[in-house]
Amino acid sequence: MTDRRLTVTDDIHRYLVEHSVREPEVLTRLRAATAALPQAQMQIGPEQGQLMALLAKLVGATRCIEVGVFTGYSSLAVALALPDDGRILACDVSEEWTAIARRFWREAGVEHKIELKLQPATRTLEQLLAAGEAGRYDFAFVDADKPAYDTYYELLLQLLRPGGLIAIDNTLWSGAVANPQERDPNTVALRALNDKLHRDERIDLSLLPVGDGLTLARKR
Ligand code: CA
């Protein structure tokens, strides 16, 4: 067995994008609008958006939850991939950023598929569980405050049906998780989550070197 790994240089990444990404025009415009913001690096890349859309189709998702909307790129990418009766419950706390998201959801004609909840996601997820929604979701994406990831994960795992998928963003954290010298709260939280998921028998697992690290956890 060889340990075959590829270092993705800029040239390889460009090739990958040119030979994989089929970005709808509305997503290209949303990416451009977001690139003008100081927090632009929080946006996922088009290849990751496309992967999320593919994953949603693979699990046959109709009911989705997103924790951390920012300007709505991932929710829009997934909404475009959902059937017309598909729904995303989108959780965020920023009126300012989600105003951009709303504008592009509307422009893309998928506004009816996305319900935005502007309050702490933990509260929203707890309310869903209290309303008897456990086991009723197919697909979840987590891209929000890192110290709360474990809380989101535990709540989402209850909300997912068996066979449902949680995608968790930034789990390699620019490589900091692999460096024991890094002890900032975000790195510590992500490292603890990665350790826990590795041992978690409730899920099937893959940590992909996509974007800043993307963990896929399928509920057993
Ligand atoms: Ca992210």
Coordinates of N, CA and C and ligand atoms in Angstrom, one line a residue:
M1 N 0.8 -1.2 0.0 CA 0.0 0.0 0.0 C 0.9 1.2 0.0
T2 N 0.6 2.1 -0.9 CA 1.3 3.4 -0.9 C 0.5 4.4 -0.3
D3 N 1.2 5.4 0.3 CA 0.5 6.5 1.0 C 0.6 7.7 -0.1
R4 N -0.4 7.6 -1.0 CA -0.3 8.5 -2.1 C -1.1 9.8 -1.8
R5 N -0.3 10.9 -1.8 CA -0.9 12.2 -1.5 C -0.5 13.2 -2.6
L6 N -1.4 14.2 -2.8 CA -1.1 15.2 -3.8 C -1.0 16.5 -3.1
T7 N 0.0 17.3 -3.4 CA 0.0 18.6 -2.9 C -0.6 19.5 -4.0
V8 N -1.7 20.1 -3.6 CA -2.5 20.9 -4.6 C -1.8 22.3 -4.8
T9 N -1.0 22.4 -5.8 CA -0.4 23.7 -6.2 C -1.5 24.6 -6.8
D10 N -1.1 25.9 -7.0 CA -2.1 26.8 -7.6 C -2.5 26.3 -9.0
D11 N -1.5 25.8 -9.8 CA -1.7 25.3 -11.1 C -2.7 24.1 -11.1
I12 N -2.5 23.2 -10.2 CA -3.4 22.0 -10.1 C -4.8 22.5 -9.7
H13 N -4.8 23.4 -8.7 CA -6.1 23.9 -8.3 C -6.9 24.5 -9.4
R14 N -6.2 25.3 -10.2 CA -6.8 26.0 -11.3 C -7.3 24.9 -12.3
Y15 N -6.5 23.9 -12.6 CA -7.0 22.8 -13.5 C -8.2 22.1 -12.9
L16 N -8.2 21.8 -11.6 CA -9.3 21.2 -11.0 C -10.6 22.0 -11.1
V17 N -10.5 23.3 -10.9 CA -11.6 24.2 -11.0 C -12.1 24.2 -12.4
E18 N -11.2 24.3 -13.4 CA -11.6 24.4 -14.8 C -12.2 23.1 -15.3
H19 N -11.9 22.0 -14.7 CA -12.4 20.7 -15.2 C -13.4 20.1 -14.3
S20 N -13.9 20.9 -13.3 CA -14.9 20.4 -12.4 C -16.1 21.3 -12.2
V21 N -15.7 22.6 -11.9 CA -16.7 23.5 -11.5 C -17.7 24.0 -12.6
R22 N -19.0 23.8 -12.3 CA -20.0 24.3 -13.2 C -20.8 25.2 -12.4
E23 N -20.3 26.4 -12.2 CA -21.0 27.3 -11.3 C -22.1 28.1 -12.0
P24 N -23.3 28.0 -11.5 CA -24.4 28.8 -12.0 C -24.1 30.3 -11.9
E25 N -24.5 31.0 -12.9 CA -24.1 32.4 -13.0 C -24.5 33.2 -11.7
V26 N -25.6 32.9 -11.1 CA -26.0 33.6 -9.9 C -25.1 33.4 -8.8
L27 N -24.5 32.2 -8.7 CA -23.5 32.0 -7.7 C -22.2 32.7 -8.0
T28 N -21.8 32.8 -9.2 CA -20.6 33.6 -9.6 C -20.8 35.1 -9.1
R29 N -22.0 35.6 -9.3 CA -22.3 37.0 -9.0 C -22.3 37.1 -7.4
L30 N -22.8 36.1 -6.7 CA -22.8 36.2 -5.3 C -21.4 36.2 -4.7
R31 N -20.5 35.3 -5.3 CA -19.1 35.3 -4.9 C -18.4 36.6 -5.1
A32 N -18.7 37.3 -6.3 CA -18.1 38.6 -6.5 C -18.6 39.6 -5.5
A33 N -19.9 39.6 -5.2 CA -20.4 40.5 -4.2 C -19.8 40.3 -2.8
T34 N -19.6 39.1 -2.5 CA -19.0 38.7 -1.2 C -17.5 39.1 -1.1
A35 N -16.8 38.9 -2.3 CA -15.4 39.2 -2.3 C -15.1 40.6 -1.9
A36 N -16.0 41.5 -2.0 CA -15.8 42.9 -1.7 C -15.8 43.1 -0.2
L37 N -16.3 42.1 0.6 CA -16.4 42.3 2.0 C -15.1 42.0 2.7
P38 N -14.8 42.6 3.9 CA -13.5 42.3 4.6 C -13.5 40.9 5.1
Q39 N -14.7 40.2 5.3 CA -14.7 38.9 5.8 C -14.8 37.8 4.6
A40 N -14.4 38.3 3.4 CA -14.6 37.4 2.2 C -14.0 36.0 2.3
Q41 N -13.0 35.9 3.1 CA -12.3 34.5 3.3 C -13.3 33.5 3.9
M42 N -14.4 34.0 4.5 CA -15.3 33.1 5.2 C -16.2 32.3 4.2
Q43 N -16.1 32.8 2.9 CA -17.0 32.1 1.9 C -16.3 30.9 1.4
I44 N -17.1 29.8 1.2 CA -16.5 28.6 0.7 C -16.3 28.8 -0.8
G45 N -15.4 28.0 -1.4 CA -15.0 28.0 -2.8 C -16.1 27.4 -3.6
P46 N -16.1 27.7 -4.9 CA -17.1 27.1 -5.8 C -17.0 25.6 -5.9
E47 N -15.8 25.0 -5.8 CA -15.7 23.6 -5.9 C -16.3 22.9 -4.7
Q48 N -16.2 23.6 -3.5 CA -16.9 23.1 -2.3 C -18.4 23.2 -2.4
G49 N -18.9 24.3 -2.9 CA -20.3 24.5 -3.1 C -20.9 23.4 -3.9
Q50 N -20.2 23.1 -5.0 CA -20.6 22.1 -5.9 C -20.6 20.7 -5.3
L51 N -19.6 20.5 -4.4 CA -19.6 19.2 -3.7 C -20.8 19.1 -2.8
M52 N -21.1 20.2 -2.1 CA -22.2 20.2 -1.2 C -23.5 19.9 -1.9
A53 N -23.7 20.5 -3.1 CA -24.9 20.2 -3.9 C -24.9 18.8 -4.3
L54 N -23.8 18.2 -4.7 CA -23.7 16.8 -5.1 C -24.1 15.9 -3.9
L55 N -23.6 16.2 -2.7 CA -23.9 15.4 -1.5 C -25.3 15.5 -1.2
A56 N -25.9 16.6 -1.3 CA -27.4 16.8 -1.0 C -28.2 15.9 -1.9
K57 N -27.8 15.8 -3.2 CA -28.4 14.9 -4.2 C -28.2 13.5 -3.8
L58 N -27.0 13.1 -3.5 CA -26.6 11.7 -3.2 C -27.4 11.2 -2.0
V59 N -27.7 12.0 -1.0 CA -28.5 11.5 0.1 C -30.0 11.7 -0.1
G60 N -30.3 12.2 -1.3 CA -31.7 12.4 -1.6 C -32.4 13.4 -0.7
A61 N -31.6 14.5 -0.4 CA -32.1 15.4 0.6 C -33.3 16.2 0.2
T62 N -34.3 16.3 1.1 CA -35.3 17.4 0.9 C -35.4 18.3 2.1
R63 N -35.0 17.8 3.3 CA -35.0 18.7 4.4 C -33.6 18.9 4.9
C64 N -33.1 20.1 4.9 CA -31.7 20.5 5.2 C -31.7 21.5 6.3
I65 N -30.5 21.6 7.0 CA -30.3 22.6 8.0 C -28.9 23.2 7.8
E66 N -28.8 24.5 7.8 CA -27.5 25.1 7.7 C -27.2 25.9 8.9
V67 N -26.1 25.7 9.6 CA -25.7 26.5 10.7 C -24.5 27.4 10.3
G68 N -24.8 28.6 10.2 CA -23.8 29.6 9.7 C -24.0 29.9 8.2
V69 N -24.7 30.9 7.9 CA -25.2 31.3 6.6 C -24.2 32.2 5.9
F70 N -23.6 33.2 6.6 CA -22.8 34.2 6.0 C -23.6 34.9 4.9
T71 N -23.0 35.0 3.7 CA -23.8 35.6 2.6 C -24.5 34.6 1.7
G72 N -24.6 33.4 2.2 CA -25.6 32.5 1.5 C -25.1 31.6 0.4
Y73 N -23.8 31.6 0.2 CA -23.3 30.8 -1.0 C -23.6 29.3 -0.9
S74 N -23.3 28.7 0.3 CA -23.6 27.3 0.4 C -25.1 26.9 0.4
S75 N -25.8 27.8 1.1 CA -27.3 27.5 1.1 C -27.9 27.7 -0.3
L76 N -27.4 28.6 -1.1 CA -27.9 28.8 -2.5 C -27.4 27.6 -3.4
A77 N -26.2 27.2 -3.2 CA -25.7 26.1 -4.0 C -26.5 24.8 -3.7
V78 N -26.9 24.6 -2.5 CA -27.7 23.4 -2.1 C -29.1 23.6 -2.5
A79 N -29.7 24.8 -2.3 CA -31.1 25.0 -2.7 C -31.3 24.8 -4.2
L80 N -30.3 25.2 -5.0 CA -30.5 25.0 -6.4 C -30.5 23.5 -6.8
A81 N -29.9 22.7 -5.9 CA -29.8 21.2 -6.2 C -31.0 20.5 -5.6
L82 N -31.8 21.1 -4.8 CA -32.9 20.4 -4.1 C -34.1 20.4 -5.1
P83 N -35.0 19.4 -4.9 CA -36.2 19.4 -5.6 C -37.1 20.6 -5.2
D84 N -38.1 20.9 -5.9 CA -38.9 22.1 -5.7 C -39.5 22.1 -4.3
D85 N -39.8 20.9 -3.7 CA -40.4 20.9 -2.4 C -39.3 20.7 -1.3
G86 N -38.0 20.8 -1.7 CA -36.9 20.8 -0.8 C -36.8 22.0 0.0
R87 N -36.4 21.9 1.3 CA -36.3 23.0 2.2 C -35.0 23.1 2.9
I88 N -34.5 24.3 3.2 CA -33.3 24.5 4.0 C -33.7 25.4 5.2
L89 N -33.4 25.0 6.4 CA -33.6 25.9 7.5 C -32.2 26.5 7.8
A90 N -32.1 27.8 7.5 CA -30.8 28.5 7.6 C -30.6 29.3 8.9
C91 N -29.6 28.9 9.6 CA -29.4 29.6 11.0 C -28.3 30.5 10.9
D92 N -28.5 31.8 11.4 CA -27.4 32.7 11.5 C -27.9 33.8 12.5
V93 N -26.9 34.7 12.9 CA -27.3 35.8 13.8 C -27.0 37.2 13.1
S94 N -26.5 37.2 11.9 CA -26.1 38.4 11.3 C -27.2 38.9 10.3
E95 N -27.9 40.0 10.7 CA -28.8 40.6 9.8 C -28.1 41.1 8.5
E96 N -26.9 41.7 8.7 CA -26.2 42.4 7.7 C -25.8 41.4 6.6
W97 N -25.1 40.3 7.0 CA -24.7 39.4 5.9 C -25.8 38.6 5.3
T98 N -26.8 38.2 6.1 CA -27.9 37.4 5.5 C -28.8 38.3 4.6
A99 N -28.7 39.6 4.7 CA -29.4 40.5 3.8 C -28.9 40.3 2.4
I100 N -27.6 40.1 2.3 CA -27.0 39.8 1.0 C -27.5 38.4 0.5
A101 N -27.5 37.4 1.4 CA -27.9 36.1 1.1 C -29.4 36.1 0.6
R102 N -30.2 36.8 1.3 CA -31.7 36.9 0.9 C -31.8 37.4 -0.6
R103 N -31.0 38.5 -0.8 CA -31.1 39.1 -2.2 C -30.8 38.1 -3.3
F104 N -29.8 37.3 -3.0 CA -29.4 36.3 -4.1 C -30.3 35.1 -4.1
W105 N -30.8 34.7 -3.0 CA -31.8 33.6 -3.0 C -33.0 34.0 -3.8
R106 N -33.4 35.3 -3.6 CA -34.6 35.8 -4.4 C -34.2 35.8 -5.9
E107 N -33.1 36.4 -6.2 CA -32.7 36.5 -7.6 C -32.6 35.1 -8.3
A108 N -32.2 34.1 -7.5 CA -32.1 32.7 -8.1 C -33.4 32.0 -8.1
G109 N -34.4 32.6 -7.6 CA -35.8 32.0 -7.6 C -35.9 30.8 -6.6
V110 N -35.1 30.8 -5.5 CA -35.2 29.7 -4.6 C -35.5 30.2 -3.2
E111 N -36.0 31.4 -3.1 CA -36.3 32.0 -1.8 C -37.3 31.1 -1.0
H112 N -38.2 30.5 -1.8 CA -39.3 29.7 -1.1 C -38.7 28.4 -0.5
K113 N -37.5 28.1 -0.9 CA -36.9 26.9 -0.3 C -36.1 27.1 1.0
I114 N -35.9 28.4 1.3 CA -35.0 28.7 2.4 C -35.7 29.5 3.5
E115 N -35.7 29.0 4.7 CA -36.2 29.7 5.8 C -35.1 30.2 6.7
L116 N -35.0 31.5 6.9 CA -33.9 32.0 7.7 C -34.3 32.2 9.1
K117 N -33.5 31.7 10.0 CA -33.8 31.9 11.5 C -32.7 32.8 12.1
L118 N -33.0 34.0 12.4 CA -32.0 34.9 12.9 C -32.0 34.9 14.5
Q119 N -31.3 33.9 15.0 CA -31.1 33.8 16.5 C -30.1 32.7 16.6
P120 N -29.5 32.6 17.8 CA -28.4 31.6 18.0 C -28.9 30.3 17.5
A121 N -28.0 29.6 16.8 CA -28.4 28.3 16.2 C -28.8 27.3 17.2
T122 N -28.1 27.3 18.4 CA -28.4 26.3 19.4 C -29.8 26.4 19.8
R123 N -30.3 27.6 19.9 CA -31.7 27.8 20.3 C -32.7 27.2 19.2
T124 N -32.4 27.6 18.0 CA -33.2 27.0 16.9 C -33.2 25.5 16.8
L125 N -32.0 24.9 17.0 CA -32.0 23.4 16.9 C -32.7 22.8 18.1
E126 N -32.6 23.4 19.3 CA -33.3 22.9 20.5 C -34.8 23.1 20.3
Q127 N -35.2 24.2 19.7 CA -36.6 24.3 19.4 C -37.2 23.3 18.5
L128 N -36.4 22.9 17.5 CA -36.8 21.9 16.5 C -37.0 20.5 17.3
L129 N -36.0 20.2 18.1 CA -36.1 19.0 18.9 C -37.3 19.0 19.8
A130 N -37.6 20.1 20.4 CA -38.7 20.2 21.3 C -40.0 20.1 20.6
A131 N -40.0 20.5 19.3 CA -41.2 20.4 18.4 C -41.4 19.0 17.8
G132 N -40.5 18.0 18.2 CA -40.7 16.7 17.7 C -40.0 16.4 16.4
E133 N -39.0 17.2 16.0 CA -38.4 17.1 14.7 C -37.2 16.1 14.6
A134 N -36.9 15.4 15.7 CA -35.8 14.5 15.7 C -36.0 13.5 14.6
G135 N -34.9 13.2 13.9 CA -34.9 12.1 12.9 C -35.6 12.5 11.6
R136 N -35.8 13.8 11.4 CA -36.6 14.3 10.3 C -35.8 15.0 9.2
Y137 N -34.5 15.2 9.4 CA -33.7 15.9 8.5 C -32.7 15.0 7.8
D138 N -32.4 15.4 6.5 CA -31.5 14.6 5.7 C -30.1 15.0 5.6
F139 N -29.9 16.3 5.7 CA -28.6 16.9 5.4 C -28.3 18.2 6.2
A140 N -27.1 18.3 6.7 CA -26.8 19.5 7.5 C -25.4 20.0 7.2
F141 N -25.2 21.3 7.2 CA -23.9 21.9 7.0 C -23.6 22.8 8.1
V142 N -22.4 22.6 8.7 CA -22.0 23.5 9.9 C -20.8 24.3 9.5
D143 N -20.9 25.6 9.5 CA -19.8 26.5 9.2 C -20.1 27.8 10.0
A144 N -19.8 27.7 11.3 CA -20.1 28.8 12.2 C -19.0 29.0 13.3
D145 N -19.4 29.4 14.5 CA -18.4 29.6 15.6 C -17.9 28.3 16.0
K146 N -16.5 28.2 15.9 CA -15.9 26.8 16.1 C -16.1 26.3 17.5
P147 N -16.0 27.1 18.6 CA -16.2 26.5 20.0 C -17.5 25.8 20.2
A148 N -18.5 26.2 19.4 CA -19.9 25.6 19.5 C -20.1 24.4 18.6
Y149 N -19.1 24.1 17.8 CA -19.3 23.0 16.8 C -19.8 21.7 17.5
D150 N -19.2 21.4 18.6 CA -19.6 20.1 19.2 C -21.1 20.1 19.7
T151 N -21.6 21.3 20.2 CA -23.0 21.4 20.5 C -23.9 21.3 19.3
Y152 N -23.5 22.0 18.2 CA -24.2 21.8 16.9 C -24.3 20.4 16.5
Y153 N -23.1 19.8 16.5 CA -23.0 18.4 16.1 C -24.0 17.5 16.8
E154 N -24.0 17.6 18.1 CA -24.8 16.7 19.0 C -26.3 16.9 18.7
L155 N -26.7 18.2 18.5 CA -28.1 18.5 18.2 C -28.5 18.0 16.8
L156 N -27.6 18.3 15.9 CA -27.9 17.9 14.5 C -28.0 16.4 14.3
L157 N -27.1 15.7 15.1 CA -27.1 14.2 15.0 C -28.5 13.7 15.4
Q158 N -29.1 14.4 16.4 CA -30.5 14.0 16.8 C -31.5 14.3 15.7
L159 N -31.3 15.4 15.1 CA -32.3 15.9 14.1 C -32.2 15.1 12.8
L160 N -31.1 14.5 12.5 CA -30.9 13.7 11.3 C -31.6 12.4 11.4
R161 N -32.0 11.9 10.2 CA -32.5 10.5 10.1 C -31.3 9.6 10.0
P162 N -31.4 8.3 10.3 CA -30.3 7.4 9.9 C -30.0 7.5 8.4
G163 N -28.7 7.5 8.1 CA -28.4 7.7 6.7 C -28.2 9.2 6.3
G164 N -28.6 10.1 7.2 CA -28.5 11.5 6.9 C -27.0 11.9 7.1
L165 N -26.7 13.1 6.5 CA -25.3 13.5 6.5 C -25.1 14.9 7.1
I166 N -24.0 15.0 7.9 CA -23.6 16.3 8.4 C -22.2 16.6 7.8
A167 N -22.1 17.8 7.1 CA -20.8 18.2 6.6 C -20.4 19.4 7.5
I168 N -19.1 19.3 8.0 CA -18.6 20.3 8.9 C -17.4 21.0 8.3
D169 N -17.4 22.3 8.3 CA -16.4 23.0 7.5 C -15.2 23.5 8.5
N170 N -14.1 23.6 7.9 CA -12.9 24.2 8.5 C -12.2 23.2 9.5
T171 N -12.4 21.9 9.3 CA -11.9 21.0 10.4 C -10.4 20.8 10.3
L172 N -9.8 21.3 9.3 CA -8.3 21.2 9.3 C -7.7 22.6 9.7
W173 N -8.5 23.6 9.7 CA -8.2 24.9 10.3 C -6.8 25.4 9.9
S174 N -6.5 25.5 8.6 CA -5.2 25.9 8.0 C -4.1 25.0 8.5
G175 N -4.4 23.8 8.9 CA -3.4 22.9 9.4 C -3.1 23.0 10.9
A176 N -3.7 24.0 11.5 CA -3.3 24.3 13.0 C -3.7 23.1 13.9
V177 N -4.7 22.3 13.5 CA -5.1 21.2 14.3 C -4.0 20.1 14.4
A178 N -3.1 20.1 13.4 CA -2.1 19.1 13.4 C -0.8 19.6 14.1
N179 N -0.8 20.8 14.6 CA 0.3 21.4 15.3 C 0.0 21.6 16.8
P180 N 0.7 20.7 17.6 CA 0.4 20.7 19.1 C 0.7 22.1 19.7
Q181 N 1.5 22.9 19.1 CA 1.9 24.2 19.7 C 0.7 25.2 19.6
E182 N -0.2 24.9 18.7 CA -1.4 25.8 18.5 C -2.4 25.6 19.5
R183 N -2.7 26.5 20.4 CA -3.6 26.3 21.5 C -4.7 27.3 21.6
D184 N -5.0 28.1 20.5 CA -6.0 29.1 20.6 C -7.4 28.3 20.7
P185 N -8.4 29.0 21.2 CA -9.7 28.3 21.5 C -10.3 27.7 20.2
N186 N -10.2 28.3 19.1 CA -10.8 27.6 17.9 C -10.1 26.3 17.5
T187 N -8.8 26.4 17.5 CA -8.0 25.2 17.2 C -8.3 24.1 18.2
V188 N -8.3 24.4 19.5 CA -8.5 23.4 20.6 C -9.9 22.8 20.4
A189 N -10.9 23.6 20.1 CA -12.3 23.1 19.9 C -12.3 22.2 18.7
L190 N -11.7 22.6 17.6 CA -11.7 21.7 16.4 C -11.0 20.4 16.6
R191 N -9.8 20.5 17.3 CA -9.0 19.3 17.5 C -9.8 18.3 18.4
A192 N -10.5 18.9 19.4 CA -11.3 18.0 20.3 C -12.4 17.3 19.5
L193 N -13.1 18.1 18.6 CA -14.2 17.5 17.8 C -13.6 16.5 16.9
N194 N -12.5 16.7 16.2 CA -11.9 15.7 15.3 C -11.6 14.4 16.1
D195 N -11.0 14.6 17.3 CA -10.7 13.4 18.1 C -12.0 12.6 18.4
K196 N -13.0 13.4 18.8 CA -14.3 12.7 19.2 C -14.9 12.0 18.1
L197 N -15.0 12.7 16.9 CA -15.6 12.1 15.8 C -14.9 10.8 15.3
H198 N -13.6 10.8 15.4 CA -12.8 9.7 15.0 C -13.2 8.4 15.8
R199 N -13.6 8.6 17.1 CA -14.0 7.5 18.0 C -15.5 7.3 18.0
D200 N -16.3 8.1 17.3 CA -17.7 8.1 17.5 C -18.4 7.0 16.6
E201 N -18.9 6.0 17.3 CA -19.5 4.8 16.7 C -20.9 5.1 16.1
R202 N -21.4 6.3 16.3 CA -22.8 6.6 15.8 C -22.7 7.0 14.4
I203 N -21.5 7.2 13.8 CA -21.4 7.8 12.5 C -20.4 7.0 11.6
D204 N -20.6 7.1 10.3 CA -19.5 6.8 9.3 C -18.8 8.1 9.0
L205 N -17.5 8.1 8.8 CA -16.7 9.3 8.9 C -15.7 9.4 7.7
S206 N -15.6 10.6 7.2 CA -14.4 11.0 6.3 C -14.0 12.4 6.5
L207 N -12.8 12.7 6.7 CA -12.3 14.1 6.8 C -11.5 14.3 5.5
L208 N -12.1 15.2 4.7 CA -11.5 15.5 3.4 C -10.7 16.8 3.4
P209 N -9.5 16.7 2.6 CA -8.7 18.0 2.5 C -9.3 18.9 1.4
V210 N -10.6 19.2 1.5 CA -11.3 20.1 0.6 C -11.4 21.4 1.3
G211 N -11.1 22.5 0.6 CA -11.2 23.8 1.2 C -10.3 23.9 2.4
D212 N -10.8 24.2 3.6 CA -10.0 24.3 4.8 C -10.2 23.0 5.7
G213 N -10.6 21.9 5.0 CA -10.9 20.7 5.7 C -12.4 20.6 5.8
L214 N -13.0 19.5 5.3 CA -14.4 19.2 5.3 C -14.6 17.8 5.9
T215 N -15.3 17.8 7.0 CA -15.6 16.5 7.6 C -17.0 16.0 7.2
L216 N -17.1 14.8 6.8 CA -18.4 14.2 6.5 C -18.8 13.2 7.5
A217 N -19.9 13.3 8.1 CA -20.4 12.3 9.2 C -21.7 11.9 8.8
R218 N -21.8 10.6 8.5 CA -23.1 10.0 8.1 C -23.7 9.2 9.3
K219 N -24.9 9.6 9.7 CA -25.5 9.0 10.8 C -25.9 7.5 10.5
R220 N -25.4 6.6 11.4 CA -25.7 5.2 11.3 C -27.1 4.9 11.7
Ligands
CA1 CA -15.9 28.1 6.8

